[in-house]
């Protein structure tokens, strides 16, 4: 049995695991990614980046490459299939980016390889043991079993996470009562009224009965659509059973009649409305992220984005711990900050499912909710939940409107001219914006890896300096001294 060593083992090469590995490699951490599958599936799966995820990618200079691989810019989101706008948020990216998960994985793996880190495919985690100093991970390949010794292990290995199960962390929640199917379908004749390009969530999906629903999303290729359908009151005997092409064709016929004709069904998969949240995101030297930590019905297009944002929060903290710049207290804040976010997503998904028009009362409630969602303040609140823009982390000590908030990337004035602050985050360091160099030494004491920028002014009155974490949230401020 081979016995190799590394700083961090990441189990799983989905978007969460790849984003985490990218963050670690950027910080100079030796990382190995173990992926059970021998090759990428190439399946489209998730389809979107939410505005907050776009902001995160922009911090690392990754957004341009993602946009090159995208097929749509969607100007709104939805809550229970009721459109909500991003207009009320101060963001440079008030839209969803349509991009298949397969493209996300290919792009992130390409960028990871450019940093000298490869994914070990066909490598399935069997189990692990940890002590106070390290984790020993046993995994299986075609050539037999091997072992990796690491300082930390992160399970990004999906809903049926081997890491979570071996760790013994409870995964409380509810089993699914209903089901849905997603299928990528190529039409010879597109159903009447279907959007030709994905530009809005309006008329994308709708309830079709008391508990049934359907939807069509154009995927950028002529005639190719994501077909979504299901019944929240009916569960197949085996949720893991393959979805036959005949089943999809029958559902298309039931939904659209013979006005639409299909030439090809590229893939299909089931999902349920099960909802679970790991009791802990960290036990010792083993952590969980993405679907290994939380699963939910895919309402609002939040799943992939929640995992990528987990990775962004965890990456710099884990790197700081590996390098000895910080202790366990910093790494503990990963669970403290992200567990409540995961819980909030499960709650908003449950609320969306609660708007299923099962009865006269629930139909009336849904209609009233639709009227409320059209109000700017309500739309802002709902879109903030599903997009991640509304996340604000708790800080302690000084009270200041910037603390805990995300970088909105407003241009700042410098002696050299206007500057987008996001360009300062490319290396994954802390970033200090300050009107006076007097605060640089104080900030450096709090952030060993620090990029500084003198500016002529800040968005907040009576503020001389704001320190941002590598994930773009303000963590320290210096008020203007009173005279």
mmCIF file of N, CA, C and O in Angstrom, residues 278-335:
data_model
loop_
_atom_site.group_PDB
_atom_site.id
_atom_site.type_symbol
_atom_site.label_atom_id
_atom_site.label_comp_id
_atom_site.label_asym_id
_atom_site.label_seq_id
_atom_site.Cartn_x
_atom_site.Cartn_y
_atom_site.Cartn_z
ATOM 1 N N UNK A 278 -26.149 18.570 7.840
ATOM 2 C CA UNK A 278 -25.212 17.921 8.754
ATOM 3 C C UNK A 278 -25.197 18.628 10.102
ATOM 4 O O UNK A 278 -25.218 19.859 10.172
ATOM 5 N N UNK A 279 -25.161 17.836 11.163
ATOM 6 C CA UNK A 279 -25.180 18.424 12.508
ATOM 7 C C UNK A 279 -23.931 19.269 12.740
ATOM 8 O O UNK A 279 -23.985 20.299 13.406
ATOM 9 N N UNK A 280 -22.808 18.838 12.186
ATOM 10 C CA UNK A 280 -21.557 19.592 12.287
ATOM 11 C C UNK A 280 -20.881 19.625 10.929
ATOM 12 O O UNK A 280 -20.980 18.686 10.142
ATOM 13 N N UNK A 281 -20.166 20.717 10.670
ATOM 14 C CA UNK A 281 -19.366 20.836 9.452
ATOM 15 C C UNK A 281 -17.896 20.511 9.712
ATOM 16 O O UNK A 281 -17.108 20.437 8.787
ATOM 17 N N UNK A 282 -17.544 20.340 10.975
ATOM 18 C CA UNK A 282 -16.160 20.026 11.327
ATOM 19 C C UNK A 282 -16.114 19.129 12.550
ATOM 20 O O UNK A 282 -16.805 19.378 13.541
ATOM 21 N N UNK A 283 -15.307 18.067 12.446
ATOM 22 C CA UNK A 283 -14.963 17.244 13.601
ATOM 23 C C UNK A 283 -13.458 17.014 13.539
ATOM 24 O O UNK A 283 -12.959 16.288 12.676
ATOM 25 N N UNK A 284 -12.727 17.677 14.401
ATOM 26 C CA UNK A 284 -11.277 17.540 14.408
ATOM 27 C C UNK A 284 -10.653 18.064 13.125
ATOM 28 O O UNK A 284 -10.827 19.230 12.757
ATOM 29 N N UNK A 285 -9.959 17.191 12.430
ATOM 30 C CA UNK A 285 -9.258 17.561 11.201
ATOM 31 C C UNK A 285 -10.038 17.195 9.938
ATOM 32 O O UNK A 285 -9.480 17.189 8.836
ATOM 33 N N UNK A 286 -11.304 16.895 10.098
ATOM 34 C CA UNK A 286 -12.147 16.521 8.959
ATOM 35 C C UNK A 286 -13.316 17.495 8.874
ATOM 36 O O UNK A 286 -13.973 17.797 9.880
ATOM 37 N N UNK A 287 -13.555 18.000 7.663
ATOM 38 C CA UNK A 287 -14.611 18.995 7.448
ATOM 39 C C UNK A 287 -15.506 18.561 6.295
ATOM 40 O O UNK A 287 -15.139 17.708 5.472
ATOM 41 N N UNK A 288 -16.689 19.168 6.230
ATOM 42 C CA UNK A 288 -17.672 18.865 5.184
ATOM 43 C C UNK A 288 -18.065 20.144 4.467
ATOM 44 O O UNK A 288 -18.131 21.219 5.070
ATOM 45 N N UNK A 289 -18.357 20.018 3.176
ATOM 46 C CA UNK A 289 -18.800 21.172 2.393
ATOM 47 C C UNK A 289 -19.686 20.700 1.251
ATOM 48 O O UNK A 289 -19.635 19.537 0.831
ATOM 49 N N UNK A 290 -20.504 21.609 0.732
ATOM 50 C CA UNK A 290 -21.374 21.283 -0.396
ATOM 51 C C UNK A 290 -22.442 20.278 -0.015
ATOM 52 O O UNK A 290 -22.929 20.246 1.118
ATOM 53 N N UNK A 291 -22.821 19.415 -0.964
ATOM 54 C CA UNK A 291 -23.905 18.467 -0.723
ATOM 55 C C UNK A 291 -23.570 17.453 0.356
ATOM 56 O O UNK A 291 -24.473 16.806 0.890
ATOM 57 N N UNK A 292 -22.308 17.282 0.690
ATOM 58 C CA UNK A 292 -21.956 16.418 1.815
ATOM 59 C C UNK A 292 -22.462 17.003 3.130
ATOM 60 O O UNK A 292 -22.660 16.270 4.108
ATOM 61 N N UNK A 293 -22.689 18.320 3.148
ATOM 62 C CA UNK A 293 -23.140 19.008 4.366
ATOM 63 C C UNK A 293 -24.614 19.356 4.330
ATOM 64 O O UNK A 293 -25.221 19.566 5.389
ATOM 65 N N UNK A 294 -25.217 19.434 3.146
ATOM 66 C CA UNK A 294 -26.622 19.851 3.056
ATOM 67 C C UNK A 294 -27.228 19.415 1.728
ATOM 68 O O UNK A 294 -26.578 19.465 0.692
ATOM 69 N N UNK A 295 -28.473 18.940 1.778
ATOM 70 C CA UNK A 295 -29.216 18.621 0.563
ATOM 71 C C UNK A 295 -30.604 19.240 0.680
ATOM 72 O O UNK A 295 -31.140 19.424 1.779
ATOM 73 N N UNK A 296 -31.193 19.572 -0.468
ATOM 74 C CA UNK A 296 -32.523 20.169 -0.467
ATOM 75 C C UNK A 296 -33.121 20.080 -1.868
ATOM 76 O O UNK A 296 -32.409 19.811 -2.850
ATOM 77 N N UNK A 297 -34.411 20.286 -1.961
ATOM 78 C CA UNK A 297 -35.098 20.366 -3.240
ATOM 79 C C UNK A 297 -34.496 21.528 -4.038
ATOM 80 O O UNK A 297 -34.203 22.586 -3.475
ATOM 81 N N UNK A 298 -34.285 21.353 -5.353
ATOM 82 C CA UNK A 298 -33.589 22.395 -6.129
ATOM 83 C C UNK A 298 -34.476 23.592 -6.468
ATOM 84 O O UNK A 298 -34.671 23.928 -7.639
ATOM 85 N N UNK A 299 -34.999 24.230 -5.443
ATOM 86 C CA UNK A 299 -35.878 25.384 -5.636
ATOM 87 C C UNK A 299 -35.058 26.673 -5.601
ATOM 88 O O UNK A 299 -34.310 26.916 -4.663
ATOM 89 N N UNK A 300 -35.174 27.483 -6.631
ATOM 90 C CA UNK A 300 -34.477 28.756 -6.666
ATOM 91 C C UNK A 300 -33.072 28.676 -7.240
ATOM 92 O O UNK A 300 -32.379 29.688 -7.319
ATOM 93 N N UNK A 301 -32.612 27.483 -7.616
ATOM 94 C CA UNK A 301 -31.283 27.357 -8.198
ATOM 95 C C UNK A 301 -30.176 27.695 -7.226
ATOM 96 O O UNK A 301 -29.275 28.474 -7.541
ATOM 97 N N UNK A 302 -30.194 27.082 -6.013
ATOM 98 C CA UNK A 302 -29.269 27.474 -4.954
ATOM 99 C C UNK A 302 -28.167 26.461 -4.669
ATOM 100 O O UNK A 302 -27.142 26.804 -4.088
ATOM 101 N N UNK A 303 -28.346 25.192 -5.041
ATOM 102 C CA UNK A 303 -27.484 24.127 -4.561
ATOM 103 C C UNK A 303 -26.017 24.278 -4.915
ATOM 104 O O UNK A 303 -25.148 24.306 -4.031
ATOM 105 N N UNK A 304 -25.695 24.348 -6.198
ATOM 106 C CA UNK A 304 -24.304 24.488 -6.625
ATOM 107 C C UNK A 304 -23.686 25.743 -6.019
ATOM 108 O O UNK A 304 -22.538 25.740 -5.566
ATOM 109 N N UNK A 305 -24.446 26.817 -6.001
ATOM 110 C CA UNK A 305 -23.950 28.096 -5.495
ATOM 111 C C UNK A 305 -23.641 28.037 -4.005
ATOM 112 O O UNK A 305 -22.634 28.585 -3.550
ATOM 113 N N UNK A 306 -24.488 27.365 -3.256
ATOM 114 C CA UNK A 306 -24.258 27.220 -1.819
ATOM 115 C C UNK A 306 -22.948 26.486 -1.563
ATOM 116 O O UNK A 306 -22.162 26.869 -0.689
ATOM 117 N N UNK A 307 -22.666 25.444 -2.359
ATOM 118 C CA UNK A 307 -21.435 24.700 -2.188
ATOM 119 C C UNK A 307 -20.198 25.507 -2.544
ATOM 120 O O UNK A 307 -19.188 25.470 -1.834
ATOM 121 N N UNK A 308 -20.248 26.247 -3.657
ATOM 122 C CA UNK A 308 -19.114 27.078 -4.055
ATOM 123 C C UNK A 308 -18.842 28.143 -3.000
ATOM 124 O O UNK A 308 -17.682 28.457 -2.687
ATOM 125 N N UNK A 309 -19.904 28.694 -2.413
ATOM 126 C CA UNK A 309 -19.720 29.708 -1.377
ATOM 127 C C UNK A 309 -19.191 29.091 -0.081
ATOM 128 O O UNK A 309 -18.426 29.732 0.654
ATOM 129 N N UNK A 310 -19.571 27.827 0.220
ATOM 130 C CA UNK A 310 -18.929 27.102 1.319
ATOM 131 C C UNK A 310 -17.419 27.051 1.100
ATOM 132 O O UNK A 310 -16.621 27.323 1.996
ATOM 133 N N UNK A 311 -17.030 26.669 -0.125
ATOM 134 C CA UNK A 311 -15.615 26.496 -0.444
ATOM 135 C C UNK A 311 -14.851 27.801 -0.300
ATOM 136 O O UNK A 311 -13.715 27.814 0.191
ATOM 137 N N UNK A 312 -15.453 28.902 -0.721
ATOM 138 C CA UNK A 312 -14.788 30.196 -0.624
ATOM 139 C C UNK A 312 -14.577 30.596 0.831
ATOM 140 O O UNK A 312 -13.544 31.175 1.195
ATOM 141 N N UNK A 313 -15.539 30.281 1.679
ATOM 142 C CA UNK A 313 -15.422 30.596 3.105
ATOM 143 C C UNK A 313 -14.345 29.734 3.759
ATOM 144 O O UNK A 313 -13.530 30.218 4.564
ATOM 145 N N UNK A 314 -14.326 28.455 3.403
ATOM 146 C CA UNK A 314 -13.418 27.517 4.053
ATOM 147 C C UNK A 314 -11.981 27.644 3.555
ATOM 148 O O UNK A 314 -11.031 27.496 4.335
ATOM 149 N N UNK A 315 -11.796 27.922 2.271
ATOM 150 C CA UNK A 315 -10.469 27.835 1.662
ATOM 151 C C UNK A 315 -9.401 28.640 2.365
ATOM 152 O O UNK A 315 -8.339 28.122 2.736
ATOM 153 N N UNK A 316 -9.651 29.927 2.556
ATOM 154 C CA UNK A 316 -8.613 30.779 3.138
ATOM 155 C C UNK A 316 -8.383 30.456 4.609
ATOM 156 O O UNK A 316 -7.249 30.576 5.115
ATOM 157 N N UNK A 317 -9.432 30.014 5.303
ATOM 158 C CA UNK A 317 -9.294 29.676 6.717
ATOM 159 C C UNK A 317 -8.452 28.403 6.884
ATOM 160 O O UNK A 317 -7.587 28.325 7.769
ATOM 161 N N UNK A 318 -8.720 27.422 6.011
ATOM 162 C CA UNK A 318 -7.961 26.188 6.079
ATOM 163 C C UNK A 318 -6.502 26.439 5.696
ATOM 164 O O UNK A 318 -5.579 25.903 6.320
ATOM 165 N N UNK A 319 -6.284 27.275 4.687
ATOM 166 C CA UNK A 319 -4.915 27.607 4.282
ATOM 167 C C UNK A 319 -4.157 28.299 5.417
ATOM 168 O O UNK A 319 -2.982 27.995 5.685
ATOM 169 N N UNK A 320 -4.814 29.238 6.087
ATOM 170 C CA UNK A 320 -4.168 29.952 7.195
ATOM 171 C C UNK A 320 -3.803 29.003 8.325
ATOM 172 O O UNK A 320 -2.752 29.145 8.969
ATOM 173 N N UNK A 321 -4.658 27.997 8.559
ATOM 174 C CA UNK A 321 -4.387 27.019 9.609
ATOM 175 C C UNK A 321 -3.220 26.121 9.219
ATOM 176 O O UNK A 321 -2.327 25.839 10.030
ATOM 177 N N UNK A 322 -3.217 25.652 7.970
ATOM 178 C CA UNK A 322 -2.125 24.796 7.488
ATOM 179 C C UNK A 322 -0.779 25.511 7.597
ATOM 180 O O UNK A 322 0.220 24.938 8.021
ATOM 181 N N UNK A 323 -0.759 26.785 7.229
ATOM 182 C CA UNK A 323 0.490 27.543 7.234
ATOM 183 C C UNK A 323 0.884 28.038 8.629
ATOM 184 O O UNK A 323 1.964 28.607 8.791
ATOM 185 N N UNK A 324 0.006 27.847 9.605
ATOM 186 C CA UNK A 324 0.327 28.283 10.953
ATOM 187 C C UNK A 324 0.067 29.742 11.218
ATOM 188 O O UNK A 324 0.492 30.290 12.239
ATOM 189 N N UNK A 325 -0.649 30.412 10.294
ATOM 190 C CA UNK A 325 -0.977 31.824 10.491
ATOM 191 C C UNK A 325 -2.146 31.997 11.463
ATOM 192 O O UNK A 325 -2.383 33.092 11.948
ATOM 193 N N UNK A 326 -2.907 30.937 11.666
ATOM 194 C CA UNK A 326 -4.087 31.017 12.533
ATOM 195 C C UNK A 326 -4.254 29.673 13.225
ATOM 196 O O UNK A 326 -3.728 28.645 12.781
ATOM 197 N N UNK A 327 -5.034 29.680 14.295
ATOM 198 C CA UNK A 327 -5.284 28.458 15.042
ATOM 199 C C UNK A 327 -6.676 27.913 14.808
ATOM 200 O O UNK A 327 -7.395 28.352 13.909
ATOM 201 N N UNK A 328 -7.063 26.968 15.650
ATOM 202 C CA UNK A 328 -8.350 26.316 15.507
ATOM 203 C C UNK A 328 -9.524 27.273 15.630
ATOM 204 O O UNK A 328 -10.595 27.020 15.087
ATOM 205 N N UNK A 329 -9.327 28.361 16.353
ATOM 206 C CA UNK A 329 -10.445 29.279 16.539
ATOM 207 C C UNK A 329 -10.910 29.867 15.215
ATOM 208 O O UNK A 329 -12.112 30.068 14.999
ATOM 209 N N UNK A 330 -9.990 30.126 14.289
ATOM 210 C CA UNK A 330 -10.395 30.617 12.973
ATOM 211 C C UNK A 330 -11.102 29.526 12.188
ATOM 212 O O UNK A 330 -12.165 29.765 11.591
ATOM 213 N N UNK A 331 -10.562 28.310 12.189
ATOM 214 C CA UNK A 331 -11.181 27.227 11.441
ATOM 215 C C UNK A 331 -12.570 26.905 11.973
ATOM 216 O O UNK A 331 -13.467 26.521 11.211
ATOM 217 N N UNK A 332 -12.775 27.087 13.270
ATOM 218 C CA UNK A 332 -14.110 26.867 13.847
ATOM 219 C C UNK A 332 -15.152 27.831 13.298
ATOM 220 O O UNK A 332 -16.347 27.528 13.317
ATOM 221 N N UNK A 333 -14.713 28.999 12.832
ATOM 222 C CA UNK A 333 -15.693 29.961 12.311
ATOM 223 C C UNK A 333 -16.304 29.499 10.989
ATOM 224 O O UNK A 333 -17.336 30.030 10.575
ATOM 225 N N UNK A 334 -15.685 28.522 10.320
ATOM 226 C CA UNK A 334 -16.311 27.986 9.101
ATOM 227 C C UNK A 334 -17.689 27.422 9.417
ATOM 228 O O UNK A 334 -18.688 27.773 8.785
ATOM 229 N N UNK A 335 -17.765 26.534 10.399
ATOM 230 C CA UNK A 335 -19.076 25.996 10.778
ATOM 231 C C UNK A 335 -19.966 27.085 11.362
ATOM 232 O O UNK A 335 -21.160 27.153 11.049
#
